[in-house]
Every structure is written in C-alpha cells, then in structure tokens.
Short mmCIF file of C-alpha atoms in Angstrom, two decimals:
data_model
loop_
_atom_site.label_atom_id
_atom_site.label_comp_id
_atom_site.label_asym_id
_atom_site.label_seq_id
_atom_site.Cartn_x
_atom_site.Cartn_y
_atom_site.Cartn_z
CA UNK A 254 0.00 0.00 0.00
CA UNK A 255 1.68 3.50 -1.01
CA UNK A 256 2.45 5.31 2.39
CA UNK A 257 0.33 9.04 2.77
CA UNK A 258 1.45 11.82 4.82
CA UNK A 259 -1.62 12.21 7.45
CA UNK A 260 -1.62 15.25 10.07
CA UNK A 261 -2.80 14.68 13.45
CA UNK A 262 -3.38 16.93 15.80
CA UNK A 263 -2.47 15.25 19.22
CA UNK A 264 -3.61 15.90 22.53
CA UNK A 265 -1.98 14.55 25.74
CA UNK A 266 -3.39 13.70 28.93
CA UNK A 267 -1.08 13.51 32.01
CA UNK A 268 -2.88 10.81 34.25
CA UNK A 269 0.09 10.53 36.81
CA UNK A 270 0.90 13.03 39.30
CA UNK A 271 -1.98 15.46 38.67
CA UNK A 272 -3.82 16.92 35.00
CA UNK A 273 -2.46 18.59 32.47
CA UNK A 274 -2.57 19.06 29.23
CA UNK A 275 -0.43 20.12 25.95
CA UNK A 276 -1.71 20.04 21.88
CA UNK A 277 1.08 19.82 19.66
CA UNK A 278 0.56 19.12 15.85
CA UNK A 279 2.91 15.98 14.34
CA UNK A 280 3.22 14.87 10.71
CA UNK A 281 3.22 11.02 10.32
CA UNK A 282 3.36 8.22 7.58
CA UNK A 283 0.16 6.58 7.85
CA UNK A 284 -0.49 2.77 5.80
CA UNK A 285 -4.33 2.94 6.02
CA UNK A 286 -6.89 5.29 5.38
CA UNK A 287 -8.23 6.78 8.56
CA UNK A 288 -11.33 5.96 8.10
CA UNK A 289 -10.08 2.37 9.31
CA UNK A 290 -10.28 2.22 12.58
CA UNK A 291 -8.36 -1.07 14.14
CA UNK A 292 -5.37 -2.24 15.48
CA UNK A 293 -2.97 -4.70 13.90
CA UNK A 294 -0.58 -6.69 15.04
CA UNK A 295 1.54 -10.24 14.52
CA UNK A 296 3.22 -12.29 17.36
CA UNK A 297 4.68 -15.80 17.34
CA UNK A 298 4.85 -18.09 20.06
CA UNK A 299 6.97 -21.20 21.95
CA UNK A 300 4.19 -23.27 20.44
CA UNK A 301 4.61 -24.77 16.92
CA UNK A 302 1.33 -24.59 15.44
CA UNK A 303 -2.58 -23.14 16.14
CA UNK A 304 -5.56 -25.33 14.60
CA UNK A 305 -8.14 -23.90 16.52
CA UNK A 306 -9.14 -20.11 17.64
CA UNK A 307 -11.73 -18.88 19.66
CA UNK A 308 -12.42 -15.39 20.46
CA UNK A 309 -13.73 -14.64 23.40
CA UNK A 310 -16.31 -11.78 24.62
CA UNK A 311 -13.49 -9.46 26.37
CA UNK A 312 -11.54 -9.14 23.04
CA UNK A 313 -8.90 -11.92 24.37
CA UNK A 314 -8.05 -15.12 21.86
CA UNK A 315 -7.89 -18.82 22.86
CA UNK A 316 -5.82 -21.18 20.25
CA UNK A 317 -4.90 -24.91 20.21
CA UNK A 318 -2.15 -26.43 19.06
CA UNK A 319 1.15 -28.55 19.26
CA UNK A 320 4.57 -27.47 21.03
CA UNK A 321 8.06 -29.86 21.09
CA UNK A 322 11.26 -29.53 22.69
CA UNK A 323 13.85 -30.96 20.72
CA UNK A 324 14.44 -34.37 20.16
CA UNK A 325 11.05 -35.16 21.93
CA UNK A 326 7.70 -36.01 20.56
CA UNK A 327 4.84 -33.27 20.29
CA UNK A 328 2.74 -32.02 23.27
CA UNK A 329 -0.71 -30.18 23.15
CA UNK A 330 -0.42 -26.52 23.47
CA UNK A 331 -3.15 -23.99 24.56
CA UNK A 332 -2.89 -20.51 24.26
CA UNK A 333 -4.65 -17.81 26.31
CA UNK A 334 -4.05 -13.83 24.75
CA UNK A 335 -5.57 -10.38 25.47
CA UNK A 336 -6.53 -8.69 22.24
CA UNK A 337 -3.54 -7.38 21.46
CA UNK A 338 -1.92 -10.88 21.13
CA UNK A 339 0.01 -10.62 24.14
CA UNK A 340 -0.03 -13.82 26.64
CA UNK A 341 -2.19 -14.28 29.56
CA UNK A 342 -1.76 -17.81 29.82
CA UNK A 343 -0.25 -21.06 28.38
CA UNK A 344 0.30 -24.86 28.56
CA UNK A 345 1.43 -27.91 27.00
CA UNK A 346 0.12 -31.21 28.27
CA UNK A 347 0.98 -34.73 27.40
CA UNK A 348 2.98 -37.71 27.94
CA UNK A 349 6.92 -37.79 26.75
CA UNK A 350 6.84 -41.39 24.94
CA UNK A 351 3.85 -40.07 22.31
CA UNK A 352 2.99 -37.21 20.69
CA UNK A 353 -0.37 -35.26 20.54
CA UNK A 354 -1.26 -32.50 18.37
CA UNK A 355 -4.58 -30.59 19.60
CA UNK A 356 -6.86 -29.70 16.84
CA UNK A 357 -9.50 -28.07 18.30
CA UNK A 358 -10.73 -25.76 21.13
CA UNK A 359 -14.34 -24.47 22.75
CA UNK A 360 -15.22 -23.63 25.90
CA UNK A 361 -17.99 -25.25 28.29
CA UNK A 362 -20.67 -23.20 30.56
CA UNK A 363 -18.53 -23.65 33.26
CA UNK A 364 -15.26 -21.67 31.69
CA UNK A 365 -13.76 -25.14 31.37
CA UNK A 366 -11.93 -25.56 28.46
CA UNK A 367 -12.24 -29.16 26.17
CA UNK A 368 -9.26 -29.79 23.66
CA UNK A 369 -9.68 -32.85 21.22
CA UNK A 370 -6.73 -33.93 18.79
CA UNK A 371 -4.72 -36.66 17.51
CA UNK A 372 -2.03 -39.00 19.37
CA UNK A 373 0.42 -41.78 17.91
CA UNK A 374 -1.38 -45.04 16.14
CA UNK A 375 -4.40 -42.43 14.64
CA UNK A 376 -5.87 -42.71 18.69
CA UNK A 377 -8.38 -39.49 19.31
CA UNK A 378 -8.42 -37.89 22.53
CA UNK A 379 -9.95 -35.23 24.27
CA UNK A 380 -8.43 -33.32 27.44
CA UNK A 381 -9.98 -30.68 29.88
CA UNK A 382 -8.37 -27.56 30.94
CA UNK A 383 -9.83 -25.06 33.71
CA UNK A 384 -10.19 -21.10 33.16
CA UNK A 385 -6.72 -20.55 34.20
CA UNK A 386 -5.21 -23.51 31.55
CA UNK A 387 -4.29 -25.53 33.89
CA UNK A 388 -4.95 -29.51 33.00
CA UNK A 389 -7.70 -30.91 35.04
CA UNK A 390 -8.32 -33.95 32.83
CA UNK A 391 -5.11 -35.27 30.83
CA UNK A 392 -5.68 -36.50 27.19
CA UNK A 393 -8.12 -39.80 27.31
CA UNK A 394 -8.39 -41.64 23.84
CA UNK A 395 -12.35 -42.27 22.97
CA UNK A 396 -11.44 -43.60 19.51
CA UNK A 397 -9.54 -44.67 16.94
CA UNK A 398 -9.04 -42.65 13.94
CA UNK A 399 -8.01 -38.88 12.74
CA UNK A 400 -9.65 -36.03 13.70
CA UNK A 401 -10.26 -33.15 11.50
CA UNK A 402 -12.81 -30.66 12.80
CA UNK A 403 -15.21 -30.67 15.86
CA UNK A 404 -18.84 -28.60 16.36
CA UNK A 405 -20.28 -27.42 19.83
CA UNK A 406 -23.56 -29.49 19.97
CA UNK A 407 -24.47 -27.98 23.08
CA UNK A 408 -25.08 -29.42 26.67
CA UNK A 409 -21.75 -30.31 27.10
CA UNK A 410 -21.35 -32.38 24.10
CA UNK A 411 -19.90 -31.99 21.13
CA UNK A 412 -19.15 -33.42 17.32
CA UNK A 413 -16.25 -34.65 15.75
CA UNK A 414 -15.17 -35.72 12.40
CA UNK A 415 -11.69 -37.06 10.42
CA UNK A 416 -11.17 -40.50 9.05
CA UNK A 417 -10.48 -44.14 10.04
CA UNK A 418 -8.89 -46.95 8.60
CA UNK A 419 -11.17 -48.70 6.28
CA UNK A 420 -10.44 -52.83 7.99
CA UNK A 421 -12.53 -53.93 5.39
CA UNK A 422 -10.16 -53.79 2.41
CA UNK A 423 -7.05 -55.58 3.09
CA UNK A 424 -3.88 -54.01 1.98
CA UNK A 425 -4.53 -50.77 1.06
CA UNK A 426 -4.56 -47.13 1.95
CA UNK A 427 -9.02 -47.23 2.23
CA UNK A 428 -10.30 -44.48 4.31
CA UNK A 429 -13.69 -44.26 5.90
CA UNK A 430 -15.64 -41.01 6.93
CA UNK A 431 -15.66 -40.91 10.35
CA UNK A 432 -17.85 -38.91 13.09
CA UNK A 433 -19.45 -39.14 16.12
CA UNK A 434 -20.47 -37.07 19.56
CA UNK A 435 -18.60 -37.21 22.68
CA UNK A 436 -20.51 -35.74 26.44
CA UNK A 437 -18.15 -33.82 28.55
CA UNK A 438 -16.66 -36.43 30.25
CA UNK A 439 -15.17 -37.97 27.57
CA UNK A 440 -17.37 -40.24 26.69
CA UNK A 441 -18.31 -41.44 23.28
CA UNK A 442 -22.08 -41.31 22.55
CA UNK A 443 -22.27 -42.72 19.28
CA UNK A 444 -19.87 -42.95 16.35
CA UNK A 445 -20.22 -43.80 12.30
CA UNK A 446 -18.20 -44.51 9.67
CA UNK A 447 -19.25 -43.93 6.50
CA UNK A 448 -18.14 -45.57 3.00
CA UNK A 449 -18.00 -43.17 0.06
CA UNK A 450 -16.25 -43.83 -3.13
CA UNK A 451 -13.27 -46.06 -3.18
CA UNK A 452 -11.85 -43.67 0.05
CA UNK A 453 -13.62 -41.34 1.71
CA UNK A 454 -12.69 -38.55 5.01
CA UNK A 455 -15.17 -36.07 6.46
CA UNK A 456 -13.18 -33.02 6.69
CA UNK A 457 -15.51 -30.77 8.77
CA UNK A 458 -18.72 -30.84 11.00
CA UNK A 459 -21.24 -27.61 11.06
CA UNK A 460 -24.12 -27.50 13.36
CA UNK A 461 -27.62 -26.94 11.12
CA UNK A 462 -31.26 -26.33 12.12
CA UNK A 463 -33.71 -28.58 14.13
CA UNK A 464 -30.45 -30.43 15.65
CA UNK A 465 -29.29 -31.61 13.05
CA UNK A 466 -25.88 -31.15 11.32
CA UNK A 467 -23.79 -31.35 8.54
CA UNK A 468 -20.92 -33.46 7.37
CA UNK A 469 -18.42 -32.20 4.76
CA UNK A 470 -15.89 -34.68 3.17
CA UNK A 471 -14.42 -35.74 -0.17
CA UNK A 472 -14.04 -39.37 -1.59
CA UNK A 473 -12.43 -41.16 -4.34
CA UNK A 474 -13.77 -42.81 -7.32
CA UNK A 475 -12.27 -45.01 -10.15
CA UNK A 476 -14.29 -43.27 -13.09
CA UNK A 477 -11.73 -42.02 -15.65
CA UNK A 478 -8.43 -42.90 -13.50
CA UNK A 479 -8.03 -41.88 -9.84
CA UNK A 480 -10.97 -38.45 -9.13
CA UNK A 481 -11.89 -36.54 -6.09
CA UNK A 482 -15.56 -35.60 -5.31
CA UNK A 483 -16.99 -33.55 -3.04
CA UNK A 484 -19.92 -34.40 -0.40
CA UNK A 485 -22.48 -33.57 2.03
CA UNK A 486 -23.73 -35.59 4.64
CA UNK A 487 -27.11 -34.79 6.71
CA UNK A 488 -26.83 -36.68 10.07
CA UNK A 489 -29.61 -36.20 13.28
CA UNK A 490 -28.44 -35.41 16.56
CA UNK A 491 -28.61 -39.42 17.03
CA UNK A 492 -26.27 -40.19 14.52
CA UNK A 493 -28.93 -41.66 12.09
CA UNK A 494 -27.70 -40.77 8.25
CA UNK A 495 -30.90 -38.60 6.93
CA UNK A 496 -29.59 -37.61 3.32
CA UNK A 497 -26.69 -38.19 0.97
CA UNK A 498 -25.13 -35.47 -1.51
CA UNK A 499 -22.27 -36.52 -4.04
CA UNK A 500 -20.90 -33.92 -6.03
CA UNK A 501 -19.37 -36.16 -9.18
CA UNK A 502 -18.14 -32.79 -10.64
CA UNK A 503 -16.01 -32.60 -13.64
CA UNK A 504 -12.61 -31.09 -11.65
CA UNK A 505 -11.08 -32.69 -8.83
CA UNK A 506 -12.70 -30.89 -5.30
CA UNK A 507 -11.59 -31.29 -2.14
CA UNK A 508 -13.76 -29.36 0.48
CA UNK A 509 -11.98 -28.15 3.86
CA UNK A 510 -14.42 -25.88 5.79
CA UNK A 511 -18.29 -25.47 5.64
CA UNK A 512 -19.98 -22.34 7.22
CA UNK A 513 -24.27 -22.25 7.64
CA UNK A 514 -25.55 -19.33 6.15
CA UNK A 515 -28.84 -17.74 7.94
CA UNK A 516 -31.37 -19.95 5.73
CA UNK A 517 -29.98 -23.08 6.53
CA UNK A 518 -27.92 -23.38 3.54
CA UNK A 519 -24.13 -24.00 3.40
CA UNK A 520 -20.78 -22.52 2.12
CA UNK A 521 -17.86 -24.39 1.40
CA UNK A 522 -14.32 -23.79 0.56
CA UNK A 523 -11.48 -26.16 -0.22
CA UNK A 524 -9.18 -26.16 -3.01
CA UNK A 525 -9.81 -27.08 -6.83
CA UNK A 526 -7.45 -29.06 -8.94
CA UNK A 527 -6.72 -28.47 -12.83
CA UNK A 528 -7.33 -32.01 -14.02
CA UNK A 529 -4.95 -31.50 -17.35
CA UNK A 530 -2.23 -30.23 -14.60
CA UNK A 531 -3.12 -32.53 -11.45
CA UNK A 532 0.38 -30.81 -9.22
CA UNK A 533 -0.06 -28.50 -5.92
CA UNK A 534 1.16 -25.58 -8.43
CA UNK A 535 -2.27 -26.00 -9.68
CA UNK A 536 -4.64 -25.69 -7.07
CA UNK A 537 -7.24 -22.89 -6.74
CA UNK A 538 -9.42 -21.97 -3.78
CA UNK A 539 -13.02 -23.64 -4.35
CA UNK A 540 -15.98 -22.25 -3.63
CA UNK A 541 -19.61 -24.25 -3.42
CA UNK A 542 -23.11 -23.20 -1.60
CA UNK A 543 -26.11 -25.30 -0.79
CA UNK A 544 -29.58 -24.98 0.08
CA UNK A 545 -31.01 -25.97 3.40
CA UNK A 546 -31.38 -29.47 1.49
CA UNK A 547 -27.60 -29.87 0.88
CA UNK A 548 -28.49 -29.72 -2.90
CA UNK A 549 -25.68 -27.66 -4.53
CA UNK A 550 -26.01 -24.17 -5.65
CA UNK A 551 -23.21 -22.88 -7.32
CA UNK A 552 -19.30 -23.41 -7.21
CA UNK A 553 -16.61 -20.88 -7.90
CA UNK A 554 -13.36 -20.99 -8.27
CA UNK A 555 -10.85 -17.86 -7.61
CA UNK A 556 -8.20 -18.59 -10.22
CA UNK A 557 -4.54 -16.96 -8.95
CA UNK A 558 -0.83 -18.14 -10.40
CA UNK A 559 0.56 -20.72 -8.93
CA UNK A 560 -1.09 -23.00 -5.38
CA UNK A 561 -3.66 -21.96 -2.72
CA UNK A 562 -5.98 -23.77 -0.75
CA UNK A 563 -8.49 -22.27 1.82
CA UNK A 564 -8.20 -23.85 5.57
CA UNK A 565 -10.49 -21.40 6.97
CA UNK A 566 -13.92 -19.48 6.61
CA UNK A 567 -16.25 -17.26 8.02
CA UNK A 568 -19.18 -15.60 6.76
CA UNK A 569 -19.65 -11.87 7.36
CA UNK A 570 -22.99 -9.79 7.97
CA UNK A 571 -23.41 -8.50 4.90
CA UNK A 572 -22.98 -11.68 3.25
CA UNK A 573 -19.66 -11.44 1.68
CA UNK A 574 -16.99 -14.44 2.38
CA UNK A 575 -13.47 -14.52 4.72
CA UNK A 576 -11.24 -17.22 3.71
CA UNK A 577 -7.32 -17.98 5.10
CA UNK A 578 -5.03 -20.59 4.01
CA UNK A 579 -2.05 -20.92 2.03
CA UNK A 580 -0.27 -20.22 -1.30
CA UNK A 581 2.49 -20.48 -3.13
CA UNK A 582 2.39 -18.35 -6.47
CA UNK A 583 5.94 -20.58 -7.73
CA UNK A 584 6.61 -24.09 -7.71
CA UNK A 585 10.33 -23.11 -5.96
CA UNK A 586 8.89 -20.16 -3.55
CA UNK A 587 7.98 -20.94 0.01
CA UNK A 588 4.55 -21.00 1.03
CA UNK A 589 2.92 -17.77 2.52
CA UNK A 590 -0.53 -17.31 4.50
CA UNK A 591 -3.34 -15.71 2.73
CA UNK A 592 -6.53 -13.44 3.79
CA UNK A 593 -8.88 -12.91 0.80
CA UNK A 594 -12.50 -11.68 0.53
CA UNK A 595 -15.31 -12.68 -1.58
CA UNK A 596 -18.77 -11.43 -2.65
CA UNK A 597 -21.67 -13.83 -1.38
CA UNK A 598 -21.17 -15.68 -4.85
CA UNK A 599 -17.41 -16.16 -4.32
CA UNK A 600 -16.48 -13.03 -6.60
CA UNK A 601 -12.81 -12.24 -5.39
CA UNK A 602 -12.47 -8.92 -3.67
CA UNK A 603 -9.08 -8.46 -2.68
CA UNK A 604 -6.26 -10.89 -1.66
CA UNK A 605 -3.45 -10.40 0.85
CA UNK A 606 -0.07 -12.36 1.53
CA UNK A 607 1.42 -12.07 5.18
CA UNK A 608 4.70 -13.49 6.59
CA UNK A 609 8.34 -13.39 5.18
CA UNK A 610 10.78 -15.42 3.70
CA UNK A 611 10.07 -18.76 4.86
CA UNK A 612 6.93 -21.08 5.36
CA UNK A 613 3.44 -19.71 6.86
CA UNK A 614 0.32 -20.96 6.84
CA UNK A 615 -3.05 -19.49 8.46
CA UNK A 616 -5.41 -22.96 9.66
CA UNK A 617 -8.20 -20.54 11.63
CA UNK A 618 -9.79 -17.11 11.61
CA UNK A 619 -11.93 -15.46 13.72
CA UNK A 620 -14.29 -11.73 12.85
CA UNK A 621 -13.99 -9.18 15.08
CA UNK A 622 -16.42 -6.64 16.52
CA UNK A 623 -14.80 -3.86 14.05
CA UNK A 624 -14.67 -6.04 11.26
CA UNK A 625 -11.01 -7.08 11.76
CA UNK A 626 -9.61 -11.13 11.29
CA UNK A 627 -7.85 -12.74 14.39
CA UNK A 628 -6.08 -15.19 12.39
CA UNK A 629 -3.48 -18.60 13.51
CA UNK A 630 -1.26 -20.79 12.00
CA UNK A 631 1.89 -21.45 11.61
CA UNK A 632 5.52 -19.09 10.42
CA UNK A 633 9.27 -20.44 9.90
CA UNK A 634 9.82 -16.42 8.81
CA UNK A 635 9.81 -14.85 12.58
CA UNK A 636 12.17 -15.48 15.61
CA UNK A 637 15.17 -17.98 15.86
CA UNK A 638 13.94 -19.30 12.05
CA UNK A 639 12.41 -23.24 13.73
CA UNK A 640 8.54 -23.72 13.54
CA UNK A 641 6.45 -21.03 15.35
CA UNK A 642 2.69 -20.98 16.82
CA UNK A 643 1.70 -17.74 15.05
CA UNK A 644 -1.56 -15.22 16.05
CA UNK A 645 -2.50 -12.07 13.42
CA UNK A 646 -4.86 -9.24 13.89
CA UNK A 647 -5.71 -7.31 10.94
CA UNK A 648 -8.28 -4.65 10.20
CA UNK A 649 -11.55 -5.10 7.98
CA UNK A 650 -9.74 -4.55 5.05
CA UNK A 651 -6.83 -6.92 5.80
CA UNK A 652 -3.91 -4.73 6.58
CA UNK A 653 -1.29 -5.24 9.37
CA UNK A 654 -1.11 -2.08 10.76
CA UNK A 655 -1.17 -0.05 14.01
CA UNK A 656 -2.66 3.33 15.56
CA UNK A 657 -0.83 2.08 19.01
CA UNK A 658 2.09 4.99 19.80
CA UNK A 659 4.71 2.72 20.84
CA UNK A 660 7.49 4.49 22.82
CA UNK A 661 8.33 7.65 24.56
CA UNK A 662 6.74 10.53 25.04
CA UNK A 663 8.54 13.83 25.15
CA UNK A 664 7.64 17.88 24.65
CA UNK A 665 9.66 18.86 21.92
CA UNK A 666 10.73 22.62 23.22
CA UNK A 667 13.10 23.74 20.53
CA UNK A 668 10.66 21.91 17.57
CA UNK A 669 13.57 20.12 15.83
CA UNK A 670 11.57 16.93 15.22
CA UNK A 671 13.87 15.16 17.68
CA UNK A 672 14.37 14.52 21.80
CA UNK A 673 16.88 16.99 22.26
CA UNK A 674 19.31 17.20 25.88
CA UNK A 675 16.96 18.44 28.37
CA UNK A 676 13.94 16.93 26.62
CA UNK A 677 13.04 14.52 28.97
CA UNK A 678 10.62 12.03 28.62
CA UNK A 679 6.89 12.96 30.26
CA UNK A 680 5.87 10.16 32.75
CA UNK A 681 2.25 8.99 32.79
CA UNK A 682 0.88 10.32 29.30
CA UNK A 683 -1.67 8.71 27.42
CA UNK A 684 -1.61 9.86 24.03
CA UNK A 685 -5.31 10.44 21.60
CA UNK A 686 -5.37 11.35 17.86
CA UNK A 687 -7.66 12.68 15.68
CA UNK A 688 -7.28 13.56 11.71
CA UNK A 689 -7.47 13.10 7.94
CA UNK A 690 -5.01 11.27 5.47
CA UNK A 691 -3.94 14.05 3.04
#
C-alpha cells in the first residue's frame, strides 16, 4: 500500500501526578486510510502450530495447538491472549513417549476448556483444561481414527469428524468417513463410519437447524483414472444418516471448511485441482453453496498463479466471504498465508499475503467486533527461524497495521523533530489522535 502523509493533531493527557494538558501538531506516515479504525498486530509463540481459535467476549483469543522440545515427541499446546496478542496464559500437556497434536478448542458453561486432537497409532483424545489452563483432565483416547474438525452441539457435548482406517479392504490405503459425539466427560455417545467412493474422510462438522448437522468430506472414485468428489452428509443429533449429496463434478474438489448461512444453507471452501495439470502448483481456492437441502447451488473458483488452498472461513454480515489458508504463487517459492475476501457468490475482492521469507500458513480465523480477522497458524519467517505458533490481527480490510504509539513521550521545546538534551521524557501520558489522510 503507497504510504500518505496524514496530520494529526495530538492531545496529551497527564494521568500521573496530577492533570495537564499540551496540543502539539505531528506529521506522520500513515499505511491505512483513517477511516479504518483497528489495530494490527503479529506475534509468534513457543508453540509450533494453532488449529483452533476462539475469540472470546473481552476481546482476548484462545488457540490450540502442538509445542516440542527438541528431540522429543509433540505435546498439546493452549494458548490464552488479550486482544492485542500478548499472553495471559499457556500450557502444554501430554505424555513424553507419544505425541499429541490438539486440533480443536471451545469452551464449556462452566469456563472449562475441552481440547480434542490426535495421538500416535491415529488414537483421538480429548483433554480438559480449567479457566486458568491448567490440565484438570489429561488426554483420554475415545477412539480410533483422525480427527479433522469438531462442532459445539451444546449441553456439554460436542461433534467430531476425520477419518479411520477402512479394515474392510485388506492391503490398502481405504479411508472411511468418520464422526461421532462425545458428552463432557469424555465419553463417546455414538460414532459412524461412512463408506464413500473407493476412500472417503469427512473433513468438517457444522451444526444446522432442528439439531441436526452437517458433514463435509471428499471421496475417491475409479471413473476415468483416480478423481476426487466432493460431499455432504445430513446426520440427526442421534447419529442416524438422513440424506446423501455426491458432487461427481467434472474437476477434482476437495472441500476443507463449511460455514451455515442464515437460511440453513451452506458454504464451502477447499481447493480445486486443474485435471490437465493434477500438481499443488495448480490448485485454486473452491468455492460451493447449498440450500437448506444440501443440494448444490453454485461453485466458484478464484483462479490466482501458482497454489492456494483455503483452511479457513467465516461468513460476514453482509454476506460477503473470509477465507485464510495458504499459497504459493511458484513451484520453488515458500509457502505464505493468505486473507482474501469474496462477494456472497465467491467473486474475489481483494487478496493479501502475510509473513516473510520462509513457510506460513493461516489454519483458523476469527471476525472481530470492528470487522477485523484474528487469524493462527503457523511461520518459519519470525524469531530464531524453527517452527512457530503464530496469532494475526488485521483490520476489515486486511492490513497489518497499528494506531498504538509505541514508545516515549517527550515535549519537543526547541521543535527540531527530535528529543533533544533536556527533553526529557513525560511520565504517565496517554496519548489520543484525531485527523485526515492528506
């Protein structure tokens, strides 16, 4: 964004040591128009990755992830930040001889907090955490299987989904689509596996109306060599299997996240592959919406140079479409995290990179109040240059920027732009601005 001189006319307000005040006029650089109003920021973390984000009514974020120390297996990591990304509280939990890698975070009525991931040998687990993050219940395996995505269901309970070993074909790399509801406690209430195609995995789980819910996956068929479809899966709150949608679509889909749009209907994002081209330099971000029958819509496609795929999506107010992920507009460039935003038909507004040199990915977002993105993932480009838990905070039109005065504050008597001897700095200041970009 081309940097525009904005004048601000700044007024200080001693809150130490008695009142006072002083109006001086500065001349800054300003990155945003100021009819933005938001802060943003970027901070990386001990942890190594964040699946899951919450945001929470005072502003403050809640992720989920992994952590390791060298030469050990992963732990589960949970993050606790104010809104400005800096850390109220953390922990890892785990055992040493296994690793597990927490997917997913919500919070119970009780301020509890229940994590669900993935240890060694594809074994699901769930752990409990109290308000302060520390562990209450250690990671206890209901399952077998991969986790992808998990829903609040309410009461307590919640839904999962992923993928489990399909025992049924001998030899081979068979997936089924897996999901289920667990109670607070840990306890499995029912589970299903589902065979679609020649492999199947339900990548994500939304809540619908009536209790229902929704089950988003992709399978593989045989027709015309090795093909991905896209499906939809209408399950009670029982578990009992009300409707079936296969998309047999002429281009490879592969769905990731599903979002439930007022009327009951769905959006879904994923990536697309070029079928003459089938290579991750290839893939586009995929758009699809639904009725409140599952029955499809539309699909769109937001065709960019080189690879992205959409982990992440949220639906705004108005209508129009948040998506995070990853691309990678070369086949030898390293992959950087994306914010883009789409019409309600999937009509590309704007698209915006973040991170540096190395690999970064975004796997959640969250809207904020002002229209802002709370946004984690992952960054190699920050710190000592090893894996990083990453959190962003951007403004409603995606830019990283701050209107935070960072520093010291001093009375600049002899108005040469600079703290000159005798300038000193003036203790307990709080600093508000007011003005126009021009």
């Amino acid at each position: 964004m081309k940097r525009m001189p904005a004048y601000f006319k700044i007024d200080l307000y001693q809150i130490a040591g008695g009142f006072g005040r002083m109006a001086i006029v500065l001349v800054i650089m300003a990155v945003a128009p100021a009819s933005v109003s938001a802060q943003g920021w970027q901070r990386y973390y001990e942890g190594e990755r964040l699946f899951g984000l919450q945001l929470q009514p005072d502003g403050s974020l809640v992720a989920a992830g992994t952590i390791r120390d060298t030469g050990l297996p992963t732990d589960g990591y949970w993050l606790h930040t104010d809104a400005f990304g800096n850390i109220i509280s953390e922990t890892r939990f785990g055992a040493d001889s296994i690793s597990e890698q927490a997917q997913c975070v919500f919070s119970l009525n009780s301020g509890e907090w229940l994590l669900c991931g993935n240890s060694d040998d594809e074994q699901i687990f769930q752990a409990a955490l109290d308000v302060q993050g520390n562990v209450i219940n250690p990671p206890q395996v209901f399952t077998t299987g991969l986790i992808y995505q998990t829903a609040d269901a309410g009461q307590g309970t919640w839904l999962f989904c992923g993928s489990r070993k399909n025992l049924n074909v001998s030899g081979s790399s068979s997936t089924l689509a897996l999901s289920g509801m667990v109670d607070a406690a840990g306890q499995l209430v029912w589970q299903r596996a589902d065979s679609i195609g020649l492999s199947s995995a339900a990548v994500d789980v939304a809540m619908g109306i009536n209790g229902n819910f929704w089950l988003t996956g992709h399978s593989i068929d045989t027709s015309g060599g090795l093909h991905d479809n896209a499906f939809l899966l209408k399950i009670n709150a029982n578990g009992d299997l009300l409707s079936t949608n296969l998309w047999q679509l002429p281009d490879n889909e592969i769905p990731e996240k599903t979002a439930l749009l007022p009327g009951g209907g769905l959006i879904i994002t994923g990536s697309i592959k070029n079928p003459a081209n089938p290579n991750l330099s290839d893939d586009d971000i995929w758009l699809a919406a639904t009725d409140e029958t599952g029955a499809l819509l539309w699909t769109n496609s937001v065709p960019l140079p080189g690879f992205q795929q959409a982990h992440a999506l949220t639906v705004l107010p108005g209508g129009d479409i948040l998506l995070a992920g990853e691309t990678r507009p070369t086949l030898t460039g390293s992959r950087d995290a994306f914010l883009a935003r789409t019409d309600a038909a999937g009509n590309l507004h704007w698209f915006k990179t973040y991170g540096g040199i190395k690999g970064d990915i975004f796997w959640d977002i969250a809207v904020l109040p002002d229209g802002g993105a709370a946004l984690a993932g992952q960054s190699v480009s920050f710190g000592d240059g090893s894996l990083h838990a990453w959190l962003v905070r951007t403004d409603s039109l995606g830019n990283l920027w701050t209107n935070h005065v960072n520093g010291q504050i001093a009375q600049d008597e002899v108005q040469d732009c600079q703290v000159s001897a005798g300038e000193n700095p003036l203790a307990g200041w709080l600093v508000s601005a007011a003005g126009n970009a021009g």
